[in-house]
XYZ file of C-alpha atoms in Angstrom:
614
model
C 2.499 -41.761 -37.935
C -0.126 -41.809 -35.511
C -3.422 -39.931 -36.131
C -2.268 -37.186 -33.005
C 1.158 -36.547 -34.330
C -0.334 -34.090 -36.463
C -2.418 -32.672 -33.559
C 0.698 -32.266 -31.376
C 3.138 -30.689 -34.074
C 0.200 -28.168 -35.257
C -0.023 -26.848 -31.110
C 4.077 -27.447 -30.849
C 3.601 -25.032 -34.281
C 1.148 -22.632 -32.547
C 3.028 -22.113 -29.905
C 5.808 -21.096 -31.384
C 3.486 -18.541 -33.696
C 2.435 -17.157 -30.650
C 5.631 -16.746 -28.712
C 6.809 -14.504 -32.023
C 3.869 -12.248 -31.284
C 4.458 -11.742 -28.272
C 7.601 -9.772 -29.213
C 5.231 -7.088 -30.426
C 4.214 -6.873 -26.875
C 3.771 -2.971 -25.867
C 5.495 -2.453 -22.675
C 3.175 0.093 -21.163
C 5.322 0.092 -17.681
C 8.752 0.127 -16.435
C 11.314 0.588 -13.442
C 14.398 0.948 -12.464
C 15.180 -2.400 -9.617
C 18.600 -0.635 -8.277
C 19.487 2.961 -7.410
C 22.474 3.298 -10.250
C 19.979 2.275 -13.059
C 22.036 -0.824 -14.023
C 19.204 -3.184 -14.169
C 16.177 -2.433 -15.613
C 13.016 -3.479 -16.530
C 9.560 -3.313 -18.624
C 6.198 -5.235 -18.980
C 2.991 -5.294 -20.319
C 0.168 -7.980 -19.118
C -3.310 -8.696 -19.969
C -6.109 -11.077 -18.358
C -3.569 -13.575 -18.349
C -0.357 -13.514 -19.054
C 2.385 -10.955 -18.174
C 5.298 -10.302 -20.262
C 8.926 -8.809 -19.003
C 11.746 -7.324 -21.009
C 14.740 -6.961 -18.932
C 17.989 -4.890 -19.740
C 20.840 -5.087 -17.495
C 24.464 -3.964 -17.538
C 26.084 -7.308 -18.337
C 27.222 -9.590 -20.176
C 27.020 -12.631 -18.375
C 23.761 -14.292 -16.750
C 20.621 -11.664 -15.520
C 18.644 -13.089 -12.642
C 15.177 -12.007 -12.294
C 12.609 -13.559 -9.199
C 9.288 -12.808 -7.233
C 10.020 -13.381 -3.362
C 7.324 -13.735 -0.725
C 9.337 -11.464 1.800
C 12.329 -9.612 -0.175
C 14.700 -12.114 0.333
C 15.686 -15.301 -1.409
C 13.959 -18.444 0.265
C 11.047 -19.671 -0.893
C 11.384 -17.572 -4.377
C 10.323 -18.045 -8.004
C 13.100 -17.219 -10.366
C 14.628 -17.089 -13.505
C 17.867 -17.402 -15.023
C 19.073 -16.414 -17.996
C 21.347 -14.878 -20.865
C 23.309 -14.752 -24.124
C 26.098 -17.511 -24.773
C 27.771 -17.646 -28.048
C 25.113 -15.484 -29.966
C 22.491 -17.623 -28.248
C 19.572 -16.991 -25.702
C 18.844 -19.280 -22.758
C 16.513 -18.781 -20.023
C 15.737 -21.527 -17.691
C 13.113 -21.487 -14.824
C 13.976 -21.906 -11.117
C 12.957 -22.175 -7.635
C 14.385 -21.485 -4.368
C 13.602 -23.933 -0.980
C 13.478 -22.132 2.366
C 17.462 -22.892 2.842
C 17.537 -20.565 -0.082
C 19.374 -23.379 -1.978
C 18.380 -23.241 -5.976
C 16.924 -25.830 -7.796
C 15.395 -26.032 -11.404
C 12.219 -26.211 -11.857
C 10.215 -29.339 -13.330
C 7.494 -27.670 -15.036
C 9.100 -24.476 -17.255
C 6.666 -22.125 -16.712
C 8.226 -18.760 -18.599
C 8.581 -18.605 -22.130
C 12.310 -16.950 -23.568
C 10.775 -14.536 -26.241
C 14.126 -13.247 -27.790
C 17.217 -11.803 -26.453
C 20.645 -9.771 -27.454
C 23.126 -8.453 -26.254
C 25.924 -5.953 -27.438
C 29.652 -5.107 -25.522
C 27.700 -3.596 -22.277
C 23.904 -4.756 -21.425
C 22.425 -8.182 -22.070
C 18.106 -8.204 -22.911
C 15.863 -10.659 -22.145
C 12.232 -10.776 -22.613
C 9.897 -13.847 -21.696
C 6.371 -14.169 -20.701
C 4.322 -16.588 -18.271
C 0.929 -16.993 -17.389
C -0.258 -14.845 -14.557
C -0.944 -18.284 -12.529
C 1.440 -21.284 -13.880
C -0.541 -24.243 -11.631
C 2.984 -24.519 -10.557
C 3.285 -24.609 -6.273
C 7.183 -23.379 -7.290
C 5.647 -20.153 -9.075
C 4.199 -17.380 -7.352
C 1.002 -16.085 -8.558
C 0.574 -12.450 -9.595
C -2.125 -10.436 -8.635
C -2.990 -7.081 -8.210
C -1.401 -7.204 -4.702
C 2.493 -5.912 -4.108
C 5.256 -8.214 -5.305
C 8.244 -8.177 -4.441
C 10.718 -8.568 -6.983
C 14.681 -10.160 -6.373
C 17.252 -9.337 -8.899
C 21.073 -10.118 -9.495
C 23.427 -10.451 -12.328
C 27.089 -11.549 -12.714
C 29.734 -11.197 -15.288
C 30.077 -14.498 -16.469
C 26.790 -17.080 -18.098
C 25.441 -20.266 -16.732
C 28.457 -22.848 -16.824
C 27.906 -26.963 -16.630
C 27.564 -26.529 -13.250
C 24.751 -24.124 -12.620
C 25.507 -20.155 -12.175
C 27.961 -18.980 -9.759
C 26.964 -17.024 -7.065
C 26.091 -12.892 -7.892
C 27.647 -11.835 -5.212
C 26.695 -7.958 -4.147
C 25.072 -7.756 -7.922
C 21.658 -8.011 -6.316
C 18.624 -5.910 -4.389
C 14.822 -5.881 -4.391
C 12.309 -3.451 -5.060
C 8.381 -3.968 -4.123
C 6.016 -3.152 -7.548
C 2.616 -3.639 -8.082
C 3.116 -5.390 -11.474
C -0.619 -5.142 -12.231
C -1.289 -1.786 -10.823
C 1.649 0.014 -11.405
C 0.298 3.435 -9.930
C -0.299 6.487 -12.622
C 1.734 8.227 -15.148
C 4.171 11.040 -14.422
C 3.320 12.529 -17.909
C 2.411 15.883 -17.585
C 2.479 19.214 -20.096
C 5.621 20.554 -21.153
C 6.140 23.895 -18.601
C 3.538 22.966 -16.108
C 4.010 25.576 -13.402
C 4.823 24.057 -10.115
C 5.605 25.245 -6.419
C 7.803 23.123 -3.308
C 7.244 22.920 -0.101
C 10.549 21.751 1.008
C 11.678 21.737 4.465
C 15.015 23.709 4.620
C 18.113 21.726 6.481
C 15.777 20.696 9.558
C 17.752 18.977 12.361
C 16.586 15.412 12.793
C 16.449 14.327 16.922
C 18.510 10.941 17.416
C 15.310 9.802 18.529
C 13.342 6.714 17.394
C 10.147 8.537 16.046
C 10.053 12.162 15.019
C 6.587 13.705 13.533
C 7.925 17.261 12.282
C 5.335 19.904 11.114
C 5.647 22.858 8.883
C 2.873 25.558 7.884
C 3.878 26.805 4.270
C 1.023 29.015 2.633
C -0.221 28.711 -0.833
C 0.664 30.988 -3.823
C -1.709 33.851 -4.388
C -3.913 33.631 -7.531
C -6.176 35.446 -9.024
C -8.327 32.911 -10.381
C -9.017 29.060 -9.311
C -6.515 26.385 -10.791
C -6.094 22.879 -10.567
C -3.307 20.967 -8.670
C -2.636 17.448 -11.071
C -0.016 15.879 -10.017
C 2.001 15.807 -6.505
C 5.221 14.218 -6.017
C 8.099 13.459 -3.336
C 11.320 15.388 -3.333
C 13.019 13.077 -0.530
C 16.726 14.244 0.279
C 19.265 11.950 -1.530
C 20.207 8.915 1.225
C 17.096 10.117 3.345
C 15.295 7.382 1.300
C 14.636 4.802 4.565
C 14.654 8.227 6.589
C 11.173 10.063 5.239
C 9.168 7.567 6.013
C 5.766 9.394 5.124
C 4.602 13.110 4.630
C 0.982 14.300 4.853
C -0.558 17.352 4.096
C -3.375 19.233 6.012
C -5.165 22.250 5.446
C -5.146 24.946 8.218
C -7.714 27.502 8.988
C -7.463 29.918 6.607
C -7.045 32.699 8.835
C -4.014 31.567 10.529
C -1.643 34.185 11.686
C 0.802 34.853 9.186
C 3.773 34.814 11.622
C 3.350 30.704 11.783
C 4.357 30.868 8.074
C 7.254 29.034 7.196
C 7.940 27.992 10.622
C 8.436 24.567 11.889
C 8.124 22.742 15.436
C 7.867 18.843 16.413
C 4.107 18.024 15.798
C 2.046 17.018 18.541
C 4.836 18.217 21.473
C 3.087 19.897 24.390
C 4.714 23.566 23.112
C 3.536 23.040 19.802
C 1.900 26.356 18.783
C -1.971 26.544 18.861
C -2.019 27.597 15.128
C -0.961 23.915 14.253
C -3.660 22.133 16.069
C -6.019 24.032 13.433
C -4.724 21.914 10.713
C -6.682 18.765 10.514
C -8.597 18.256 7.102
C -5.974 15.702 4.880
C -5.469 16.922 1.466
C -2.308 14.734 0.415
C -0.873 11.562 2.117
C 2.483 10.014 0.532
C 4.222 6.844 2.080
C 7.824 5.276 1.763
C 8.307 3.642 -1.571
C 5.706 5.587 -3.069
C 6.649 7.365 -6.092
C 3.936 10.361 -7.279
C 0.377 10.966 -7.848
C -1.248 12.183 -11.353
C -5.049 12.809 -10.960
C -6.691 11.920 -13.472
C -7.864 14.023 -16.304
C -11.543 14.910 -15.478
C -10.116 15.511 -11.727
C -7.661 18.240 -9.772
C -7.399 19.602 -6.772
C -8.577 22.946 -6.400
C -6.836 26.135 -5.145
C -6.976 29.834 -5.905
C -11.116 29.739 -4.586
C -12.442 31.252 -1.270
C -13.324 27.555 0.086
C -9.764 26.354 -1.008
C -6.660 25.824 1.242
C -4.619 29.192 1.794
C -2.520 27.596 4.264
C -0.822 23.771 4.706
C 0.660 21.872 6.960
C 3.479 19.363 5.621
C 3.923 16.829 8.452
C 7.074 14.409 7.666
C 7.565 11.230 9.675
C 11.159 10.618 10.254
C 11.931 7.184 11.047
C 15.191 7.067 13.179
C 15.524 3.101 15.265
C 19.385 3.014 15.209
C 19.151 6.939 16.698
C 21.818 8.589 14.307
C 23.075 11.775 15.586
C 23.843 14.938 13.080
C 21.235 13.995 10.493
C 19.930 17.418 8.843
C 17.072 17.154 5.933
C 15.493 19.136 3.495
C 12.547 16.509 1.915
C 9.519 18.080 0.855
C 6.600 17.745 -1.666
C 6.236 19.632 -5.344
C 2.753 20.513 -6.235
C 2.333 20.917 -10.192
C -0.599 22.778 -10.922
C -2.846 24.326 -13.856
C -5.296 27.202 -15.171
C -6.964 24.656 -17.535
C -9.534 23.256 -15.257
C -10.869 19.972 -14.792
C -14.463 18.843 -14.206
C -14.307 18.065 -10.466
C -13.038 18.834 -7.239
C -10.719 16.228 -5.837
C -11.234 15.416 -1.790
C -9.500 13.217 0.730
C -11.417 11.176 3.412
C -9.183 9.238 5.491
C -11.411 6.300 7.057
C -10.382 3.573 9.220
C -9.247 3.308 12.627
C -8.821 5.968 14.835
C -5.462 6.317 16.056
C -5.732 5.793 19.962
C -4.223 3.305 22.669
C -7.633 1.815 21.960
C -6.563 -0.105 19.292
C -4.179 -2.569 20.735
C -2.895 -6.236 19.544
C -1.645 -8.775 21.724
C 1.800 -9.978 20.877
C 2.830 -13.242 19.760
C 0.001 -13.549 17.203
C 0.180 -15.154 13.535
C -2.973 -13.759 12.328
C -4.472 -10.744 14.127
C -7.511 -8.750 12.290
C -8.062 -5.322 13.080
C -11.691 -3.458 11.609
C -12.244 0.074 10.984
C -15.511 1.303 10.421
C -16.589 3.724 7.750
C -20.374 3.764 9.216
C -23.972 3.415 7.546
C -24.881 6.250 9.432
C -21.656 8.452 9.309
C -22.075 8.432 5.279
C -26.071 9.023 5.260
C -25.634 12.125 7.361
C -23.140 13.590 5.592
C -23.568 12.630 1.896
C -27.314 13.202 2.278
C -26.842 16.482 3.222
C -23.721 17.119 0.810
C -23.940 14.946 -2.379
C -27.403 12.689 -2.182
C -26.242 10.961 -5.865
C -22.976 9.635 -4.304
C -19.119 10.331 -4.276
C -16.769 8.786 -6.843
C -13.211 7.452 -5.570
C -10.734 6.964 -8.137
C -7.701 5.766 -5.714
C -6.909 4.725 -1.635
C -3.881 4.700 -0.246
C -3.757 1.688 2.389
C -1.510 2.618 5.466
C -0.258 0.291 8.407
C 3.581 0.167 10.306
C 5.410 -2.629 10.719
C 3.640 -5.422 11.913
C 1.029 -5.017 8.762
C 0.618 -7.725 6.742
C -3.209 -7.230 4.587
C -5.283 -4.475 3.830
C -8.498 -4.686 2.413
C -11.039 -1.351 2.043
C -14.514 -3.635 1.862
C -17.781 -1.878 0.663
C -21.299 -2.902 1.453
C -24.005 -1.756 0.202
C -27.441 -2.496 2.006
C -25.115 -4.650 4.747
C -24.405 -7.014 1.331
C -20.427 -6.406 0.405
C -19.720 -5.675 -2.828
C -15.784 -5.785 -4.205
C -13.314 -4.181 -2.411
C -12.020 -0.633 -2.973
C -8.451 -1.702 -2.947
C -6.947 -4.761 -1.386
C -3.296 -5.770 -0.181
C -2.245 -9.343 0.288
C 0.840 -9.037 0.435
C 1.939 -5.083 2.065
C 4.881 -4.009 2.241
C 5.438 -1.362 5.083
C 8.632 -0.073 2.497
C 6.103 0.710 -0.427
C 2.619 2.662 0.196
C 1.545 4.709 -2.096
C -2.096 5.626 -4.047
C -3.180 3.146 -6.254
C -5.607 4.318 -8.741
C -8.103 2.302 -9.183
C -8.825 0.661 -12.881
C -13.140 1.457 -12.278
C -13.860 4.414 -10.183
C -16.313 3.056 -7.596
C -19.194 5.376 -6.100
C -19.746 5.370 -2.668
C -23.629 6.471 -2.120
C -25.569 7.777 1.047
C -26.116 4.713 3.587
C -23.083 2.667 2.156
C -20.440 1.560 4.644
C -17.065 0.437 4.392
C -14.528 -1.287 6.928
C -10.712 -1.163 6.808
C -9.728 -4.551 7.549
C -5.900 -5.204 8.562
C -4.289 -8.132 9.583
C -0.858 -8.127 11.505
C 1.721 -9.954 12.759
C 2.859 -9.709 16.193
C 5.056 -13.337 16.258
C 8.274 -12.341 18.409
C 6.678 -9.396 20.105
C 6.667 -9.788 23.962
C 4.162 -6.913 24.750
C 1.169 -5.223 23.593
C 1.241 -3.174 20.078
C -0.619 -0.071 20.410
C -2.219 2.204 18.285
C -0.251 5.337 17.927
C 2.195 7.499 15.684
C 4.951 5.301 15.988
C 5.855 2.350 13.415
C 6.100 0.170 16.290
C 3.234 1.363 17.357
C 0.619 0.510 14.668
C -2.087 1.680 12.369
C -5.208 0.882 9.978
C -6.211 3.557 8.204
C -7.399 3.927 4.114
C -7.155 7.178 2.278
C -10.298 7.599 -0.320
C -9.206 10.082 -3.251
C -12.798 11.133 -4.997
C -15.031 13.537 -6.571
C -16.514 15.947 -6.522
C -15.540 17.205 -2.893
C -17.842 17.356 0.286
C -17.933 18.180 3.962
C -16.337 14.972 5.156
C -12.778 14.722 6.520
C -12.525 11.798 8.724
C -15.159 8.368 8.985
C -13.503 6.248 11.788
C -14.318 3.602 14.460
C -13.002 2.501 17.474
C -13.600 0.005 19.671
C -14.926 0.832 23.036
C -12.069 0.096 25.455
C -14.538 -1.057 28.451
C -15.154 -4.980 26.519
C -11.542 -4.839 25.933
C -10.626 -4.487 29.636
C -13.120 -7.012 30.583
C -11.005 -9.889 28.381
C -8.522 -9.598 30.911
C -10.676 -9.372 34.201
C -10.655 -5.264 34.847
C -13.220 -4.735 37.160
C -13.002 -0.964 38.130
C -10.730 1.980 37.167
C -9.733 5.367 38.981
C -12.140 8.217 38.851
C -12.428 10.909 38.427
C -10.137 10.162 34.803
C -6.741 12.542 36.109
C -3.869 10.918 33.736
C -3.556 8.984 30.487
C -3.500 6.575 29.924
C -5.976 6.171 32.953
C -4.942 3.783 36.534
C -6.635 0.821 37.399
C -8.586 0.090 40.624
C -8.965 -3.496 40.586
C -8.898 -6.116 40.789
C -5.911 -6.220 43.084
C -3.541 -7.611 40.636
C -4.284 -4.346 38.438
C -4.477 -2.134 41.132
C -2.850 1.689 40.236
C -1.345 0.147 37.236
C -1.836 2.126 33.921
C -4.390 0.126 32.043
C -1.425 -0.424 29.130
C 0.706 -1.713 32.216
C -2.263 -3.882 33.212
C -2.901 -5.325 29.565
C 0.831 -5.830 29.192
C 1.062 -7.828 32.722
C -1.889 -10.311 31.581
C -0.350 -13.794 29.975
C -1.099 -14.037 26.638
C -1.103 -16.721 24.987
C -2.252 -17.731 20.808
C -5.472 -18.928 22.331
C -6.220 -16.091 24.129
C -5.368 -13.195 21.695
C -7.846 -15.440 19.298
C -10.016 -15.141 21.795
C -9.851 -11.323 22.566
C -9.796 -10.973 18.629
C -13.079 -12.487 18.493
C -14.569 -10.368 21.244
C -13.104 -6.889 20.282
C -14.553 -7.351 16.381
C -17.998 -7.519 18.072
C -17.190 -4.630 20.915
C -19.991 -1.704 20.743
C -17.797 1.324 18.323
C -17.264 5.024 18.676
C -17.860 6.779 14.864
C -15.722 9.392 14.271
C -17.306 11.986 11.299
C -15.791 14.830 11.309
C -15.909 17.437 8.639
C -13.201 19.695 7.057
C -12.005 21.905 9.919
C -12.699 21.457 13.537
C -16.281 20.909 12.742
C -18.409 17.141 13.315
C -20.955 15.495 11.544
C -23.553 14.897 14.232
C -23.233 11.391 14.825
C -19.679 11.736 16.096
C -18.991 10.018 19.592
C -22.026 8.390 19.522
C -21.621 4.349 20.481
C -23.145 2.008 18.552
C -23.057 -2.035 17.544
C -21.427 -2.552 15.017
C -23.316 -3.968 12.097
C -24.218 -6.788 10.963
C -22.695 -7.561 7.397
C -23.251 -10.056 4.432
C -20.442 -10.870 2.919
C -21.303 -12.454 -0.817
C -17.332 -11.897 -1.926
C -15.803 -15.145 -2.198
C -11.553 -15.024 -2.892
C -11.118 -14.692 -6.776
C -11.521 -18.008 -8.078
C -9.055 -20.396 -8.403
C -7.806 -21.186 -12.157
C -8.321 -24.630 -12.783
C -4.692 -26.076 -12.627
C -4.096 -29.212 -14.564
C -0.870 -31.443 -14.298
C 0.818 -30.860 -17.257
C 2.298 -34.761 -17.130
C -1.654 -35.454 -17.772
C -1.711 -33.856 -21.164
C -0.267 -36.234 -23.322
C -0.353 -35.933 -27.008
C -1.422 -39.911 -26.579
C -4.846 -38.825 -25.787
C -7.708 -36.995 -27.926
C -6.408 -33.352 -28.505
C -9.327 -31.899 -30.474
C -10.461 -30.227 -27.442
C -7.392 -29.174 -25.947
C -6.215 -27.794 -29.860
C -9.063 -25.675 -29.730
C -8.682 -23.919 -26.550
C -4.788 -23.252 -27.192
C -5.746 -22.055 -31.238
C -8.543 -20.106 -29.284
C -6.340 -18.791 -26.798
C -3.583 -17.959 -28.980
C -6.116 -15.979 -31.162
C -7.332 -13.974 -28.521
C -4.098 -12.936 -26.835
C -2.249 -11.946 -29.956
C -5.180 -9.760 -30.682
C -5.159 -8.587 -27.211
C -1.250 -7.762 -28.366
């Protein structure tokens, strides 16, 4: 026997000790991956390592994956189930043909498994990043998970195909979102649209002024969640909620009109301060327990506007809904005040991206000078967010809500490397950050415009597009809206505008010349220019440097002073490198041929620490 045979059966050993811990695993988190509850899953994770137990009804194989888009090329997945009282799970990958293979390097560990005459369970575990190009690593960004199933186990010949026995669903596996627990009898109230025709139209924005209950003393709102009409799931595609001047007329109550239509009632154009924002594939929001939103005061809504976004491209006729939002609230207050600043870019035909583009970046700033006035004046010590919802349309790809701090960028609020237009929701985040007088912060989005043949425009939309962040923090100020956008005049200039109409009659505004523009619509004019990958670079460069207009509005109708005012935008260090990069060894390098005193010691050490962790 050779002096490292010892070596390699005492790690072979620990492994296996470690693998039998991990069945204590606590699964703190869990989901349902299809819409009849058939296939279900939990996990728990650590700094590390992430661990699954999945329950499905079946007794033959249970498929489980990570996909880059939602569908099956290019996918990490597992395969796995119960044969003859036996558990099997074997690691595979799919190439962009979407044709399986099995993987060289077995990167998830089979834990145990069972089954009984219905459901089969699996649990297994694998490292957060494998070193594996075949696996996809997990991060805190949204994943989107690919499952299937079929009757009958893994044969000779590989596993026959699932058939309809499949879906997806888009998680955040390491920021799951917060807990619906709540008290027992927690009074609640809806505000539910009743049976509201939807147009056959592309994009309908519907609005609806509902007014609060009457209290007698101030109470907290702590958790706020979706009640989206059964099949209206792809329909609803997000629902805000505003706060209107609290000395509406009380003849607007309960009534409902198309928002921002030309006869939209006056009353509704009083409703501007967010104090709610929930997004397709989002699930519910439970403040946390120091933190609730407060009603029942003098300064507190009275009345709300709910504003649903239907989502209609294949123009159905006859479609009637009644989605709404429930409000749970409380007389045992917490210690703060929640708010809502929505910061980004302001929605306008301003914000434009050429089509054809890979890689467009879009920036919306949060200004220096937007948060000194107003937290100055309103909370000099700083405001604490504890979650940010990150909001784009369809050609979104990354959101990141970047800090700095003394033009030096600290980590980001929230980040999203991989969004998914289908699933936007709050995440709450695991340190609440404070946000202090003279910080700023930029909403960076990049898009793709590949197979777009004209210009995508800012606007209301989801082929139009947008980059916004929603801040949830304590304890509330006088600050609604901190926005940029970039001064359309540069913009214009990229494609050789020399001149437009004035006096400014219609909007969007004519051109003058040059002759090749002249009394087009400057969208018209930007659409006509020839675009090419070069070129959009190009523009992409110019418009991040463009002079900006700060929005800073406060709750109401009311503005910070330094709203409209044009400035440069500024000039940031950026000290934030990508997380680093795990050292990835090939495993074919560690050979139990070679010294493994080291080596044993890191995997005794590791073991040690993550069955503690356990």
């Amino acid at each position: 026997m050779s002096e490292n045979q010892p070596l390699c059966a005492l790690v072979f050993l620990s492994s296996l000790f470690c693998s039998a811990c991990s069945q204590g695993t606590r699964f703190v988190h869990s989901a349902a991956l299809d819409a009849d509850g058939r296939y279900n899953i939990k996990w728990g994770f650590d700094e590390s390592t992430i661990t699954f137990e999945v329950e499905v009804e079946t007794r033959g194989y249970i498929g489980f994956g990570l996909s880059p888009t939602g569908a099956m090329s290019s996918s990490d997945i597992v395969i796995g189930g119960v044969l003859s009282g036996s558990p099997y799970l074997l690691d595979y990958y799919t190439d962009s043909n979407r044709k399986v293979h099995k993987d060289a390097l077995q990167s998830y560990q089979l834990l145990y498994g069972r089954e009984n005459d219905t459901h089969t369970v699996l649990a297994f575990s694998r490292n957060l990043q494998t070193c594996d190009d075949n696996d996809k690593v997990i991060t805190g960004s949204t994943v989107r998970v690919i499952w299937a199933f079929h009757a009958e186990d893994v044969g000779v010949s590989g596993p026959v195909y699932h058939g309809m026995n499949r879906g997806r669903k888009s998680l955040r596996l390491l920021n799951p979102g917060t807990s619906s627990s709540i008290p027992a009898g927690t009074a609640f109230f809806d505000l539910q649209n009743e049976e509201v025709p939807v147009p056959h139209k592309d994009t309908t924005y519907w609005c609806q002024i509902f007014k609060f209950p009457e209290l007698k003393k101030k109470h907290h709102i702590i958790r706020i969640e979706p009640m989206i009409q059964k099949g209206h799931e792809n329909l609803v595609h997000h629902i805000l909620l505003y706060q209107c001047d609290s000395n509406l007329n009380k003849s607007e109550i309960d009534r409902g009109h198309e928002c921002y239509h030309p006869n939209m009632p006056d009353s509704f154009f009083t409703c501007e301060t967010v104090l709610f924002a929930w997004a397709i594939g989002g699930e519910g929001f439970t403040y946390p327990p120091h933190v609730g939103m407060s009603i029942g005061t003098s300064i507190d809504p009275v009345y709300v506007q709910m504003e649903i976004h239907f989502d209609n491209p294949s123009l159905q006729r006859g479609i009637v809904d009644s989605s709404g939002l429930r409000l749970y609230y409380s007389p045992s207050l917490r210690r703060y005040d929640a708010g809502v600043i929505e910061t980004g870019v302001w929605v306008s035909l301003y914000h434009m991206l050429p089509p054809g583009m890979q890689d467009y970046i879009t920036e919306g700033h949060c200004t220096q000078e937007c948060l000194q006035e107003s937290l100055d004046s309103e909370m000099p010590s700083g405001i604490h967010v504890f979650a940010v919802l990150l909001h784009a349309h369809l050609a979104g790809r990354a959101i990141r809500a970047r800090h700095f701090r003394q033009q030096v960028e600290l980590q980001p609020l929230a980040s999203d490397d991989q969004f998914d237009f289908n699933f936007q929701e709050f995440q709450p985040l695991s340190q609440e950050r404070i946000i202090l007088p003279g910080d700023s912060l930029i909403t960076e989005c990049r898009y793709n415009t590949k197979g777009r043949m004209n210009m995508t425009w800012g606007g209301l939309s989801t082929r139009d597009e947008m980059c916004l962040s929603y801040l949830l923090y304590y304890p509330r100020v006088n600050l609604a809206r901190c926005e940029s956008l970039p001064e359309i005049t540069g913009q214009l200039k990229f494609i050789g505008v020399k001149e437009i109409q004035e006096p400014v009659t219609t909007w969007p505004f004519v051109i003058k010349s040059p002759k090749k523009y002249s009394n087009l619509l400057f969208t018209e004019a930007m659409d006509k220019y020839k675009w090419t990958r070069k070129r959009g670079k190009a523009f992409n460069d110019i418009v991040r440097k463009l002079p900006i207009n700060v929005r800073c509005s406060k709750i109401g109708q009311d503005e910070w002073s330094i709203q409209g005012v044009i400035i440069s935008p500024p000039e940031l260090k950026s000290e934030q490198t990508s997380a680093a990069v795990v050292a990835c060894r090939n495993v074919s390098e560690i050979q139990c041929g070679r010294s493994l005193a080291p080596l044993l010691t890191a995997c005794l050490l590791l073991i040690l620490q993550t069955c503690l962790h356990l």
